[in-house]
Amino acid sequence: MARTKSPNFEVQRSTILENAAQLFAQKSFPSASIAQLAELCGMSKPLLYHYYRDKLHLLFDIADTYLDRLVAIEDEVAGQGLDTEAHLTELIVRFMEEYATSRHYHIVLVQDVKFLEDEAYRKVAEKQRQVVDGFARLIASLRPELTAVQIKPVAMTLFGMMNWTFTWFRADGPIDRAAMAEIVSQMFLHGVYSPGLPHIPPRQEETPHEQVHLPENGAA
């Protein structure tokens, strides 16, 4: 006889998923354990298995849930009736906002989906392609002279700019997230000479030669 789900089953499942995303992001998927997750959730391992079969089930759900959010953002922005450049700019801003809001999910997506088994990996990869294709169509509209072969690396270059800011960006630094999103959009659309790059005054403790430096220990 199947076990009856409690009224708050989905709420509890969502809480477990949030904690799993945090744990996997901090320790990496291979290093995190179900025992650690159960402790973080304040429940026993047997109870946790009532909600998720195993770590791979959790990993897939983290990636799939996060990608659903990104697809929803693409759909929402597409419905705003913006011109192509404004549409792409808004997507960049909204995606980078979501990356910050869902930082643990984002880290797991870019670092750990390679551990999924074949069928689950294919499902995630297909949804990732759907997200990238949304950007690629806008780029193709902006630059119709580009071939289909050229469009994908251009789109992936943009994702490279957006996806890895978590490795060095400091939310408490001199640049806030909105300015960072503007920098990415202006750099991608118009290059380093873009007149639209935001002016960011140096912090009082900085001298001019200190404003540009290489990241130290993964931070800038």
mmCIF file of C-alpha atoms in Angstrom:
data_model
loop_
_atom_site.group_PDB
_atom_site.id
_atom_site.type_symbol
_atom_site.label_atom_id
_atom_site.label_comp_id
_atom_site.label_asym_id
_atom_site.label_seq_id
_atom_site.Cartn_x
_atom_site.Cartn_y
_atom_site.Cartn_z
ATOM 1 C CA MET A 1 0.000 0.000 0.000
ATOM 2 C CA ALA A 2 1.435 3.386 -1.017
ATOM 3 C CA ARG A 3 2.292 5.817 1.743
ATOM 4 C CA THR A 4 -0.068 8.810 1.880
ATOM 5 C CA LYS A 5 1.601 12.177 1.324
ATOM 6 C CA SER A 6 1.250 14.710 4.114
ATOM 7 C CA PRO A 7 -0.496 18.028 3.373
ATOM 8 C CA ASN A 8 2.831 19.886 3.515
ATOM 9 C CA PHE A 9 4.713 17.340 1.390
ATOM 10 C CA GLU A 10 5.644 19.813 -1.363
ATOM 11 C CA VAL A 11 6.662 22.480 1.141
ATOM 12 C CA GLN A 12 8.966 20.040 2.917
ATOM 13 C CA ARG A 13 10.331 18.804 -0.393
ATOM 14 C CA SER A 14 11.099 22.370 -1.452
ATOM 15 C CA THR A 15 12.923 22.992 1.828
ATOM 16 C CA ILE A 16 15.010 19.854 1.332
ATOM 17 C CA LEU A 17 15.857 20.960 -2.198
ATOM 18 C CA GLU A 18 16.971 24.407 -1.015
ATOM 19 C CA ASN A 19 19.205 22.830 1.619
ATOM 20 C CA ALA A 20 20.591 20.329 -0.891
ATOM 21 C CA ALA A 21 21.469 23.120 -3.331
ATOM 22 C CA GLN A 22 23.300 24.944 -0.542
ATOM 23 C CA LEU A 23 25.134 21.803 0.575
ATOM 24 C CA PHE A 24 26.153 20.710 -2.940
ATOM 25 C CA ALA A 25 27.293 24.238 -3.822
ATOM 26 C CA GLN A 26 29.433 24.490 -0.698
ATOM 27 C CA LYS A 27 30.900 20.981 -0.602
ATOM 28 C CA SER A 28 30.425 19.780 -4.224
ATOM 29 C CA PHE A 29 28.076 16.967 -5.169
ATOM 30 C CA PRO A 30 30.599 14.105 -4.689
ATOM 31 C CA SER A 31 31.658 15.333 -1.244
ATOM 32 C CA ALA A 32 28.189 15.994 0.166
ATOM 33 C CA SER A 33 26.346 13.164 1.882
ATOM 34 C CA ILE A 34 22.718 12.344 2.573
ATOM 35 C CA ALA A 35 23.603 12.210 6.278
ATOM 36 C CA GLN A 36 24.869 15.800 6.121
ATOM 37 C CA LEU A 37 21.742 16.877 4.270
ATOM 38 C CA ALA A 38 19.459 15.162 6.783
ATOM 39 C CA GLU A 39 21.259 16.951 9.615
ATOM 40 C CA LEU A 40 20.959 20.279 7.781
ATOM 41 C CA CYS A 41 17.229 19.663 7.312
ATOM 42 C CA GLY A 42 16.745 18.565 10.914
ATOM 43 C CA MET A 43 15.316 15.182 9.956
ATOM 44 C CA SER A 44 16.332 11.532 9.876
ATOM 45 C CA LYS A 45 17.771 9.871 6.774
ATOM 46 C CA PRO A 46 14.761 7.520 6.460
ATOM 47 C CA LEU A 47 12.407 10.509 6.483
ATOM 48 C CA LEU A 48 14.497 12.313 3.868
ATOM 49 C CA TYR A 49 14.269 9.249 1.609
ATOM 50 C CA HIS A 50 10.484 9.631 1.781
ATOM 51 C CA TYR A 51 10.956 12.807 -0.290
ATOM 52 C CA TYR A 52 13.938 11.946 -2.494
ATOM 53 C CA ARG A 53 15.293 8.595 -3.650
ATOM 54 C CA ASP A 54 18.967 9.519 -3.522
ATOM 55 C CA LYS A 55 21.532 12.244 -4.207
ATOM 56 C CA LEU A 56 21.136 11.925 -7.976
ATOM 57 C CA HIS A 57 17.400 12.515 -7.668
ATOM 58 C CA LEU A 58 18.174 15.691 -5.731
ATOM 59 C CA LEU A 59 20.814 16.807 -8.229
ATOM 60 C CA PHE A 60 18.432 16.418 -11.148
ATOM 61 C CA ASP A 61 15.646 18.277 -9.355
ATOM 62 C CA ILE A 62 17.971 21.171 -8.461
ATOM 63 C CA ALA A 63 19.086 21.575 -12.082
ATOM 64 C CA ASP A 64 15.625 21.046 -13.551
ATOM 65 C CA THR A 65 13.904 23.430 -11.136
ATOM 66 C CA TYR A 66 16.483 26.137 -11.757
ATOM 67 C CA LEU A 67 16.276 25.778 -15.531
ATOM 68 C CA ASP A 68 12.490 26.039 -15.307
ATOM 69 C CA ARG A 69 12.972 29.417 -13.621
ATOM 70 C CA LEU A 70 15.271 30.578 -16.432
ATOM 71 C CA VAL A 71 12.833 29.403 -19.112
ATOM 72 C CA ALA A 72 10.039 31.262 -17.301
ATOM 73 C CA ILE A 73 12.141 34.450 -17.325
ATOM 74 C CA GLU A 74 12.711 34.097 -21.080
ATOM 75 C CA ASP A 75 8.974 33.655 -21.633
ATOM 76 C CA GLU A 76 8.110 36.614 -19.418
ATOM 77 C CA VAL A 77 10.567 38.985 -21.116
ATOM 78 C CA ALA A 78 9.457 37.795 -24.559
ATOM 79 C CA GLY A 79 5.950 38.952 -23.691
ATOM 80 C CA GLN A 80 7.025 42.524 -22.914
ATOM 81 C CA GLY A 81 7.087 43.650 -26.553
ATOM 82 C CA LEU A 82 10.628 45.074 -26.406
ATOM 83 C CA ASP A 83 12.773 45.732 -29.455
ATOM 84 C CA THR A 84 15.510 43.163 -30.007
ATOM 85 C CA GLU A 85 18.389 44.989 -28.310
ATOM 86 C CA ALA A 86 16.267 45.994 -25.325
ATOM 87 C CA HIS A 87 14.936 42.423 -25.159
ATOM 88 C CA LEU A 88 18.447 40.952 -25.005
ATOM 89 C CA THR A 89 19.585 43.560 -22.485
ATOM 90 C CA GLU A 90 16.591 42.826 -20.247
ATOM 91 C CA LEU A 91 17.305 39.095 -20.443
ATOM 92 C CA ILE A 92 20.908 39.652 -19.374
ATOM 93 C CA VAL A 93 19.791 41.782 -16.423
ATOM 94 C CA ARG A 94 17.069 39.339 -15.368
ATOM 95 C CA PHE A 95 19.300 36.281 -15.695
ATOM 96 C CA MET A 96 22.058 37.848 -13.616
ATOM 97 C CA GLU A 97 19.495 38.840 -10.992
ATOM 98 C CA GLU A 98 18.281 35.235 -10.906
ATOM 99 C CA TYR A 99 21.869 33.955 -10.709
ATOM 100 C CA ALA A 100 22.318 36.075 -7.581
ATOM 101 C CA THR A 101 18.961 35.120 -6.045
ATOM 102 C CA SER A 102 19.497 31.412 -6.758
ATOM 103 C CA ARG A 103 23.268 31.377 -6.320
ATOM 104 C CA HIS A 104 23.472 27.851 -4.883
ATOM 105 C CA TYR A 105 21.292 26.443 -7.667
ATOM 106 C CA HIS A 106 23.431 28.237 -10.236
ATOM 107 C CA ILE A 107 26.689 26.840 -8.860
ATOM 108 C CA VAL A 108 25.274 23.310 -8.857
ATOM 109 C CA LEU A 109 24.064 23.697 -12.448
ATOM 110 C CA VAL A 110 27.407 24.859 -13.818
ATOM 111 C CA GLN A 111 29.605 22.572 -11.706
ATOM 112 C CA ASP A 112 27.769 19.353 -10.875
ATOM 113 C CA VAL A 113 25.330 18.312 -13.623
ATOM 114 C CA LYS A 114 28.140 16.289 -15.177
ATOM 115 C CA PHE A 115 27.553 13.740 -12.409
ATOM 116 C CA LEU A 116 24.010 12.962 -13.578
ATOM 117 C CA GLU A 117 23.285 9.626 -15.208
ATOM 118 C CA ASP A 118 22.721 9.559 -18.958
ATOM 119 C CA GLU A 119 18.948 9.981 -19.226
ATOM 120 C CA ALA A 120 18.754 12.678 -16.558
ATOM 121 C CA TYR A 121 21.746 14.463 -18.073
ATOM 122 C CA ARG A 122 20.094 14.466 -21.507
ATOM 123 C CA LYS A 123 16.936 16.022 -20.059
ATOM 124 C CA VAL A 124 18.920 18.778 -18.362
ATOM 125 C CA ALA A 125 21.072 19.358 -21.446
ATOM 126 C CA GLU A 126 17.964 19.701 -23.615
ATOM 127 C CA LYS A 127 16.513 22.330 -21.296
ATOM 128 C CA GLN A 128 19.866 24.135 -21.256
ATOM 129 C CA ARG A 129 19.799 24.187 -25.061
ATOM 130 C CA GLN A 130 16.313 25.663 -24.917
ATOM 131 C CA VAL A 131 17.619 28.500 -22.738
ATOM 132 C CA VAL A 132 20.660 29.147 -24.951
ATOM 133 C CA ASP A 133 18.534 29.023 -28.101
ATOM 134 C CA GLY A 134 16.378 31.841 -26.746
ATOM 135 C CA PHE A 135 19.455 34.077 -26.578
ATOM 136 C CA ALA A 136 20.788 32.782 -29.901
ATOM 137 C CA ARG A 137 17.611 33.793 -31.731
ATOM 138 C CA LEU A 138 17.934 37.348 -30.441
ATOM 139 C CA ILE A 139 21.602 37.508 -31.431
ATOM 140 C CA ALA A 140 20.717 36.223 -34.897
ATOM 141 C CA SER A 141 18.095 38.949 -35.176
ATOM 142 C CA LEU A 142 20.623 41.614 -34.171
ATOM 143 C CA ARG A 143 23.330 40.242 -36.475
ATOM 144 C CA PRO A 144 21.560 38.548 -39.409
ATOM 145 C CA GLU A 145 24.824 38.305 -41.332
ATOM 146 C CA LEU A 146 26.135 35.703 -38.865
ATOM 147 C CA THR A 147 25.840 32.080 -39.924
ATOM 148 C CA ALA A 148 24.199 29.397 -37.801
ATOM 149 C CA VAL A 149 27.672 28.016 -37.081
ATOM 150 C CA GLN A 150 28.774 31.409 -35.736
ATOM 151 C CA ILE A 151 25.690 32.114 -33.638
ATOM 152 C CA LYS A 152 26.208 29.367 -31.045
ATOM 153 C CA PRO A 153 29.767 30.350 -30.012
ATOM 154 C CA VAL A 154 28.673 33.985 -29.823
ATOM 155 C CA ALA A 155 25.762 33.010 -27.560
ATOM 156 C CA MET A 156 27.987 30.770 -25.446
ATOM 157 C CA THR A 157 30.489 33.616 -25.075
ATOM 158 C CA LEU A 158 27.714 35.704 -23.554
ATOM 159 C CA PHE A 159 26.829 32.886 -21.162
ATOM 160 C CA GLY A 160 30.504 32.611 -20.263
ATOM 161 C CA MET A 161 30.450 36.282 -19.260
ATOM 162 C CA MET A 162 27.316 35.818 -17.159
ATOM 163 C CA ASN A 163 27.695 32.331 -15.715
ATOM 164 C CA TRP A 164 31.028 32.620 -13.970
ATOM 165 C CA THR A 165 30.702 35.960 -12.195
ATOM 166 C CA PHE A 166 30.012 34.014 -8.987
ATOM 167 C CA THR A 167 33.677 32.934 -8.926
ATOM 168 C CA TRP A 168 34.948 36.477 -8.406
ATOM 169 C CA PHE A 169 32.110 38.988 -7.962
ATOM 170 C CA ARG A 170 31.758 40.488 -4.473
ATOM 171 C CA ALA A 171 28.304 41.762 -3.610
ATOM 172 C CA ASP A 172 29.909 44.031 -0.989
ATOM 173 C CA GLY A 173 32.422 45.442 -3.485
ATOM 174 C CA PRO A 174 32.315 48.781 -5.331
ATOM 175 C CA ILE A 175 30.040 47.424 -8.098
ATOM 176 C CA ASP A 176 26.487 46.373 -7.312
ATOM 177 C CA ARG A 177 24.700 43.608 -9.202
ATOM 178 C CA ALA A 178 22.692 45.989 -11.382
ATOM 179 C CA ALA A 179 25.860 47.766 -12.534
ATOM 180 C CA MET A 180 27.535 44.414 -13.200
ATOM 181 C CA ALA A 181 24.626 43.332 -15.390
ATOM 182 C CA GLU A 182 24.862 46.631 -17.270
ATOM 183 C CA ILE A 183 28.593 46.123 -17.814
ATOM 184 C CA VAL A 184 27.989 42.654 -19.253
ATOM 185 C CA SER A 185 25.208 43.816 -21.569
ATOM 186 C CA GLN A 186 27.136 46.851 -22.819
ATOM 187 C CA MET A 187 30.352 44.880 -23.294
ATOM 188 C CA PHE A 188 28.561 42.159 -25.212
ATOM 189 C CA LEU A 189 26.489 44.456 -27.400
ATOM 190 C CA HIS A 190 28.965 47.289 -27.999
ATOM 191 C CA GLY A 191 32.415 46.215 -26.801
ATOM 192 C CA VAL A 192 34.857 47.702 -24.340
ATOM 193 C CA TYR A 193 34.585 51.127 -26.008
ATOM 194 C CA SER A 194 30.848 51.269 -25.330
ATOM 195 C CA PRO A 195 29.792 54.753 -24.189
ATOM 196 C CA GLY A 196 27.089 53.039 -22.157
ATOM 197 C CA LEU A 197 29.454 51.451 -19.627
ATOM 198 C CA PRO A 198 28.448 52.731 -16.183
ATOM 199 C CA HIS A 199 30.760 55.081 -14.325
ATOM 200 C CA ILE A 200 31.869 53.449 -11.094
ATOM 201 C CA PRO A 201 33.698 55.800 -8.720
ATOM 202 C CA PRO A 202 36.596 54.283 -6.745
ATOM 203 C CA ARG A 203 36.102 53.530 -3.090
ATOM 204 C CA GLN A 204 37.696 56.096 -0.806
ATOM 205 C CA GLU A 205 40.414 53.726 0.360
ATOM 206 C CA GLU A 206 41.543 52.981 -3.213
ATOM 207 C CA THR A 207 44.235 54.866 -5.086
ATOM 208 C CA PRO A 208 44.030 55.069 -8.906
ATOM 209 C CA HIS A 209 46.563 52.316 -9.556
ATOM 210 C CA GLU A 210 44.668 49.972 -7.233
ATOM 211 C CA GLN A 211 41.433 50.119 -9.204
ATOM 212 C CA VAL A 212 42.469 47.501 -11.767
ATOM 213 C CA HIS A 213 44.014 44.330 -10.412
ATOM 214 C CA LEU A 214 44.008 40.614 -10.933
ATOM 215 C CA PRO A 215 41.686 38.497 -8.768
ATOM 216 C CA GLU A 216 43.240 37.093 -5.628
ATOM 217 C CA ASN A 217 41.977 33.774 -4.256
ATOM 218 C CA GLY A 218 39.045 33.796 -6.659
ATOM 219 C CA ALA A 219 37.753 37.240 -5.620
ATOM 220 C CA ALA A 220 37.963 40.662 -7.165
#
